[in-house]
Amino acid sequence: AQVQAIEKTRAEETGGLKAQIAQLLLASEATQGEARKLSAALRRGAGVQGRWGEQALRNVLEAAGLNNRFDFEEQFSTETEEGRRRPDVKVRMPGGGMFVIDAKASLNAFLEAQDAVDDPSREAALVRHGQSIKTHMIGLSNKAYWDQFKSETTPDFVAMFVPGDGYLAAALERQPELLTEAMDKRVVIVTPSTLFALCKAVAYGWRAEDQA
């Protein structure tokens, strides 16, 4: 009777485990399907990538506790000697400070790597991806946003948003000195996870100021 009871329990547990594995497989297939849809959508052009990057950036800021229009401002323009510049987001900090975030990094080469039919083609595309991220970083540094907001207390850096840790990791494998070079040029490269931590500190500062 004891053996039969144990065997019955084991059979029930095995059945439950099989059901959970089946659910995980279905969830994995659904995730892969959504990833393919996203990848296909992002290939439609820079406009789609730009809107997706802006939405991902907005999601991170709001998840960190910042309020749109009050704690950060989107798609504003600033006039410079070189013409009109349009950063993606300006984050306001306690005490009247602010910093700028750019979300225009191109992911075309990374997406090409996902479609590569062999390893040499994939590696060549990822090398182009690393160079693309570096080129964008240099161009962003040359814009010197910190000099364009002298009326406000502005840190001497600009945040360059890459909408996924995997995109940055792939670039760093081909450009190991990328982060160091970026910091030397006053560009802080952030992903959703690192930007969340930065903006969480800003949100905490606002709460402390409100309490005071």
mmCIF file of C-alpha atoms in Angstrom:
data_model
loop_
_atom_site.group_PDB
_atom_site.id
_atom_site.type_symbol
_atom_site.label_atom_id
_atom_site.label_comp_id
_atom_site.label_asym_id
_atom_site.label_seq_id
_atom_site.Cartn_x
_atom_site.Cartn_y
_atom_site.Cartn_z
ATOM 1 C CA ALA A 1 0.000 0.000 0.000
ATOM 2 C CA GLN A 2 2.864 2.337 0.850
ATOM 3 C CA VAL A 3 4.634 1.609 -2.440
ATOM 4 C CA GLN A 4 1.409 2.138 -4.359
ATOM 5 C CA ALA A 5 0.814 5.470 -2.583
ATOM 6 C CA ILE A 6 4.368 6.613 -3.343
ATOM 7 C CA GLU A 7 4.030 5.524 -6.966
ATOM 8 C CA LYS A 8 0.728 7.393 -7.284
ATOM 9 C CA THR A 9 2.284 10.566 -5.838
ATOM 10 C CA ARG A 10 5.272 10.241 -8.166
ATOM 11 C CA ALA A 11 3.002 9.787 -11.176
ATOM 12 C CA GLU A 12 1.008 12.890 -10.228
ATOM 13 C CA GLU A 13 4.159 14.938 -9.758
ATOM 14 C CA THR A 14 5.547 13.705 -13.075
ATOM 15 C CA GLY A 15 2.312 14.638 -14.812
ATOM 16 C CA GLY A 16 2.404 18.101 -13.262
ATOM 17 C CA LEU A 17 6.027 18.543 -14.300
ATOM 18 C CA LYS A 18 5.236 17.511 -17.871
ATOM 19 C CA ALA A 19 2.389 20.037 -17.963
ATOM 20 C CA GLN A 20 4.709 22.788 -16.705
ATOM 21 C CA ILE A 21 7.352 21.871 -19.300
ATOM 22 C CA ALA A 22 4.698 21.992 -22.018
ATOM 23 C CA GLN A 23 3.628 25.456 -20.824
ATOM 24 C CA LEU A 24 7.249 26.613 -20.830
ATOM 25 C CA LEU A 25 7.697 25.362 -24.390
ATOM 26 C CA LEU A 26 4.570 27.208 -25.490
ATOM 27 C CA ALA A 27 5.772 30.377 -23.747
ATOM 28 C CA SER A 28 9.203 30.018 -25.360
ATOM 29 C CA GLU A 29 7.663 29.602 -28.812
ATOM 30 C CA ALA A 30 5.446 32.638 -28.232
ATOM 31 C CA THR A 31 8.475 34.681 -27.106
ATOM 32 C CA GLN A 32 10.446 33.611 -30.175
ATOM 33 C CA GLY A 33 7.493 34.534 -32.371
ATOM 34 C CA GLU A 34 7.247 37.977 -30.825
ATOM 35 C CA ALA A 35 11.014 38.419 -31.144
ATOM 36 C CA ARG A 36 10.805 37.586 -34.851
ATOM 37 C CA LYS A 37 7.956 40.080 -35.282
ATOM 38 C CA LEU A 38 9.970 42.766 -33.480
ATOM 39 C CA SER A 39 13.069 41.986 -35.538
ATOM 40 C CA ALA A 40 11.046 42.188 -38.767
ATOM 41 C CA ALA A 41 9.466 45.467 -37.682
ATOM 42 C CA LEU A 42 12.824 47.015 -36.782
ATOM 43 C CA ARG A 43 14.159 46.204 -40.254
ATOM 44 C CA ARG A 44 11.568 48.469 -41.852
ATOM 45 C CA GLY A 45 13.774 51.496 -41.359
ATOM 46 C CA ALA A 46 15.331 54.015 -39.009
ATOM 47 C CA GLY A 47 11.923 55.531 -38.248
ATOM 48 C CA VAL A 48 10.575 52.305 -36.746
ATOM 49 C CA GLN A 49 13.792 51.723 -34.806
ATOM 50 C CA GLY A 50 13.703 55.302 -33.560
ATOM 51 C CA ARG A 51 10.134 55.068 -32.291
ATOM 52 C CA TRP A 52 10.834 51.726 -30.633
ATOM 53 C CA GLY A 53 13.964 53.126 -28.961
ATOM 54 C CA GLU A 54 12.043 56.174 -27.741
ATOM 55 C CA GLN A 55 9.272 53.983 -26.315
ATOM 56 C CA ALA A 56 11.801 51.703 -24.595
ATOM 57 C CA LEU A 57 13.485 54.790 -23.134
ATOM 58 C CA ARG A 58 10.152 56.195 -21.915
ATOM 59 C CA ASN A 59 9.288 52.850 -20.297
ATOM 60 C CA VAL A 60 12.547 52.853 -18.331
ATOM 61 C CA LEU A 61 12.102 56.442 -17.124
ATOM 62 C CA GLU A 62 8.535 55.819 -15.973
ATOM 63 C CA ALA A 63 9.472 52.486 -14.343
ATOM 64 C CA ALA A 64 12.148 54.344 -12.359
ATOM 65 C CA GLY A 65 9.459 56.647 -10.948
ATOM 66 C CA LEU A 66 9.907 59.736 -13.148
ATOM 67 C CA ASN A 67 6.824 61.545 -14.474
ATOM 68 C CA ASN A 68 6.559 62.655 -18.090
ATOM 69 C CA ARG A 69 6.366 66.452 -18.593
ATOM 70 C CA PHE A 70 7.360 67.051 -14.958
ATOM 71 C CA ASP A 71 10.573 65.064 -14.384
ATOM 72 C CA PHE A 72 11.564 64.611 -18.035
ATOM 73 C CA GLU A 73 10.800 66.261 -21.355
ATOM 74 C CA GLU A 74 10.726 64.450 -24.704
ATOM 75 C CA GLN A 75 11.567 65.608 -28.233
ATOM 76 C CA PHE A 76 12.501 69.198 -27.481
ATOM 77 C CA SER A 77 14.692 71.365 -29.729
ATOM 78 C CA THR A 78 17.650 73.564 -28.948
ATOM 79 C CA GLU A 79 19.286 76.122 -31.240
ATOM 80 C CA THR A 80 23.072 75.986 -31.648
ATOM 81 C CA GLU A 81 25.664 77.662 -33.859
ATOM 82 C CA GLU A 82 25.607 74.507 -36.007
ATOM 83 C CA GLY A 83 21.800 74.607 -36.317
ATOM 84 C CA ARG A 84 18.868 73.060 -34.498
ATOM 85 C CA ARG A 85 19.533 70.001 -32.364
ATOM 86 C CA ARG A 86 16.840 67.632 -31.121
ATOM 87 C CA PRO A 87 17.814 65.396 -28.183
ATOM 88 C CA ASP A 88 15.382 62.604 -27.345
ATOM 89 C CA VAL A 89 14.929 63.337 -23.640
ATOM 90 C CA LYS A 90 15.946 65.940 -21.080
ATOM 91 C CA VAL A 91 15.811 64.619 -17.492
ATOM 92 C CA ARG A 92 15.343 67.233 -14.797
ATOM 93 C CA MET A 93 17.234 66.755 -11.539
ATOM 94 C CA PRO A 94 16.636 68.230 -8.079
ATOM 95 C CA GLY A 95 18.233 71.630 -7.605
ATOM 96 C CA GLY A 96 17.588 72.788 -11.168
ATOM 97 C CA GLY A 97 19.992 70.424 -12.919
ATOM 98 C CA MET A 98 19.351 68.285 -16.000
ATOM 99 C CA PHE A 99 21.025 65.847 -18.365
ATOM 100 C CA VAL A 100 20.313 64.762 -21.931
ATOM 101 C CA ILE A 101 19.627 61.230 -23.207
ATOM 102 C CA ASP A 102 20.000 60.197 -26.854
ATOM 103 C CA ALA A 103 18.228 57.070 -28.185
ATOM 104 C CA LYS A 104 19.174 57.127 -31.876
ATOM 105 C CA ALA A 105 21.756 54.315 -31.998
ATOM 106 C CA SER A 106 21.273 52.166 -35.126
ATOM 107 C CA LEU A 107 20.730 48.413 -34.777
ATOM 108 C CA ASN A 108 20.735 47.555 -38.495
ATOM 109 C CA ALA A 109 24.033 45.660 -38.460
ATOM 110 C CA PHE A 110 23.007 43.671 -35.369
ATOM 111 C CA LEU A 111 19.774 42.638 -37.101
ATOM 112 C CA GLU A 112 21.757 41.628 -40.183
ATOM 113 C CA ALA A 113 23.861 39.377 -37.962
ATOM 114 C CA GLN A 114 20.716 37.551 -36.818
ATOM 115 C CA ASP A 115 19.875 36.747 -40.448
ATOM 116 C CA ALA A 116 23.406 35.684 -41.425
ATOM 117 C CA VAL A 117 23.607 32.231 -43.009
ATOM 118 C CA ASP A 118 27.131 31.428 -41.786
ATOM 119 C CA ASP A 119 29.574 32.397 -39.049
ATOM 120 C CA PRO A 120 31.854 34.651 -41.171
ATOM 121 C CA SER A 121 28.882 36.710 -42.367
ATOM 122 C CA ARG A 122 27.524 36.913 -38.827
ATOM 123 C CA GLU A 123 30.858 38.054 -37.416
ATOM 124 C CA ALA A 124 31.296 40.660 -40.166
ATOM 125 C CA ALA A 125 27.858 42.079 -39.370
ATOM 126 C CA LEU A 126 28.645 42.212 -35.642
ATOM 127 C CA VAL A 127 31.935 43.996 -36.372
ATOM 128 C CA ARG A 128 29.913 46.586 -38.324
ATOM 129 C CA HIS A 129 27.525 46.799 -35.367
ATOM 130 C CA GLY A 130 30.371 47.586 -32.971
ATOM 131 C CA GLN A 131 31.723 50.229 -35.335
ATOM 132 C CA SER A 132 28.238 51.712 -35.773
ATOM 133 C CA ILE A 133 27.791 52.107 -32.007
ATOM 134 C CA LYS A 134 31.248 53.682 -31.731
ATOM 135 C CA THR A 135 30.608 56.074 -34.631
ATOM 136 C CA HIS A 136 27.320 57.186 -33.085
ATOM 137 C CA MET A 137 29.057 57.716 -29.730
ATOM 138 C CA ILE A 138 31.702 59.949 -31.345
ATOM 139 C CA GLY A 139 29.065 61.952 -33.202
ATOM 140 C CA LEU A 140 27.075 62.385 -29.998
ATOM 141 C CA SER A 141 30.165 63.624 -28.176
ATOM 142 C CA ASN A 142 30.824 66.183 -30.906
ATOM 143 C CA LYS A 143 27.376 67.693 -30.327
ATOM 144 C CA ALA A 144 28.522 68.759 -26.826
ATOM 145 C CA TYR A 145 25.032 69.089 -25.365
ATOM 146 C CA TRP A 146 26.533 70.050 -21.989
ATOM 147 C CA ASP A 147 27.711 73.357 -23.499
ATOM 148 C CA GLN A 148 24.248 74.161 -24.850
ATOM 149 C CA PHE A 149 22.461 74.319 -21.505
ATOM 150 C CA LYS A 150 24.789 76.639 -19.588
ATOM 151 C CA SER A 151 21.790 78.412 -18.068
ATOM 152 C CA GLU A 152 21.035 75.172 -16.204
ATOM 153 C CA THR A 153 23.199 73.090 -13.901
ATOM 154 C CA THR A 154 24.203 70.411 -16.387
ATOM 155 C CA PRO A 155 26.638 67.516 -15.847
ATOM 156 C CA ASP A 156 29.399 67.433 -18.445
ATOM 157 C CA PHE A 157 28.135 64.252 -20.098
ATOM 158 C CA VAL A 158 25.368 62.969 -22.352
ATOM 159 C CA ALA A 159 23.721 59.572 -21.885
ATOM 160 C CA MET A 160 23.632 57.344 -24.980
ATOM 161 C CA PHE A 161 20.764 54.854 -24.665
ATOM 162 C CA VAL A 162 21.130 51.397 -26.234
ATOM 163 C CA PRO A 163 17.731 49.638 -25.918
ATOM 164 C CA GLY A 164 19.035 46.234 -24.827
ATOM 165 C CA ASP A 165 21.975 44.777 -22.906
ATOM 166 C CA GLY A 166 22.567 42.240 -25.682
ATOM 167 C CA TYR A 167 23.093 44.975 -28.278
ATOM 168 C CA LEU A 168 25.753 46.637 -26.119
ATOM 169 C CA ALA A 169 27.407 43.325 -25.177
ATOM 170 C CA ALA A 170 27.783 42.414 -28.856
ATOM 171 C CA ALA A 171 29.383 45.795 -29.565
ATOM 172 C CA LEU A 172 31.758 45.502 -26.588
ATOM 173 C CA GLU A 173 32.995 42.101 -27.790
ATOM 174 C CA ARG A 174 34.211 43.803 -30.985
ATOM 175 C CA GLN A 175 35.114 47.164 -29.400
ATOM 176 C CA PRO A 176 36.535 46.282 -25.923
ATOM 177 C CA GLU A 177 37.620 49.877 -25.226
ATOM 178 C CA LEU A 178 34.252 51.360 -26.185
ATOM 179 C CA LEU A 179 33.092 52.276 -22.677
ATOM 180 C CA THR A 180 36.452 53.828 -21.755
ATOM 181 C CA GLU A 181 36.608 55.817 -24.994
ATOM 182 C CA ALA A 182 33.015 56.955 -24.467
ATOM 183 C CA MET A 183 33.731 58.210 -20.935
ATOM 184 C CA ASP A 184 36.810 60.051 -22.209
ATOM 185 C CA LYS A 185 34.503 61.796 -24.690
ATOM 186 C CA ARG A 186 31.893 62.568 -22.003
ATOM 187 C CA VAL A 187 29.386 60.000 -23.241
ATOM 188 C CA VAL A 188 27.868 57.525 -20.780
ATOM 189 C CA ILE A 189 26.524 54.475 -22.667
ATOM 190 C CA VAL A 190 23.487 53.099 -20.839
ATOM 191 C CA THR A 191 21.115 50.166 -21.333
ATOM 192 C CA PRO A 192 17.663 49.737 -19.743
ATOM 193 C CA SER A 193 19.171 48.188 -16.598
ATOM 194 C CA THR A 194 21.880 50.820 -16.011
ATOM 195 C CA LEU A 195 19.655 53.751 -16.987
ATOM 196 C CA PHE A 196 16.992 52.486 -14.580
ATOM 197 C CA ALA A 197 19.521 52.644 -11.727
ATOM 198 C CA LEU A 198 20.605 56.163 -12.722
ATOM 199 C CA CYS A 199 17.032 57.475 -12.985
ATOM 200 C CA LYS A 200 16.015 55.699 -9.784
ATOM 201 C CA ALA A 201 18.622 57.828 -7.999
ATOM 202 C CA VAL A 202 17.144 60.945 -9.625
ATOM 203 C CA ALA A 203 13.628 59.916 -8.535
ATOM 204 C CA TYR A 204 14.906 59.367 -4.992
ATOM 205 C CA GLY A 205 16.410 62.861 -5.051
ATOM 206 C CA TRP A 206 13.040 64.323 -6.062
ATOM 207 C CA ARG A 207 11.293 62.492 -3.221
ATOM 208 C CA ALA A 208 13.851 63.750 -0.729
ATOM 209 C CA GLU A 209 13.402 67.300 -2.003
ATOM 210 C CA ASP A 210 9.590 67.013 -1.774
ATOM 211 C CA GLN A 211 9.840 65.737 1.794
ATOM 212 C CA ALA A 212 12.189 68.574 2.732
#
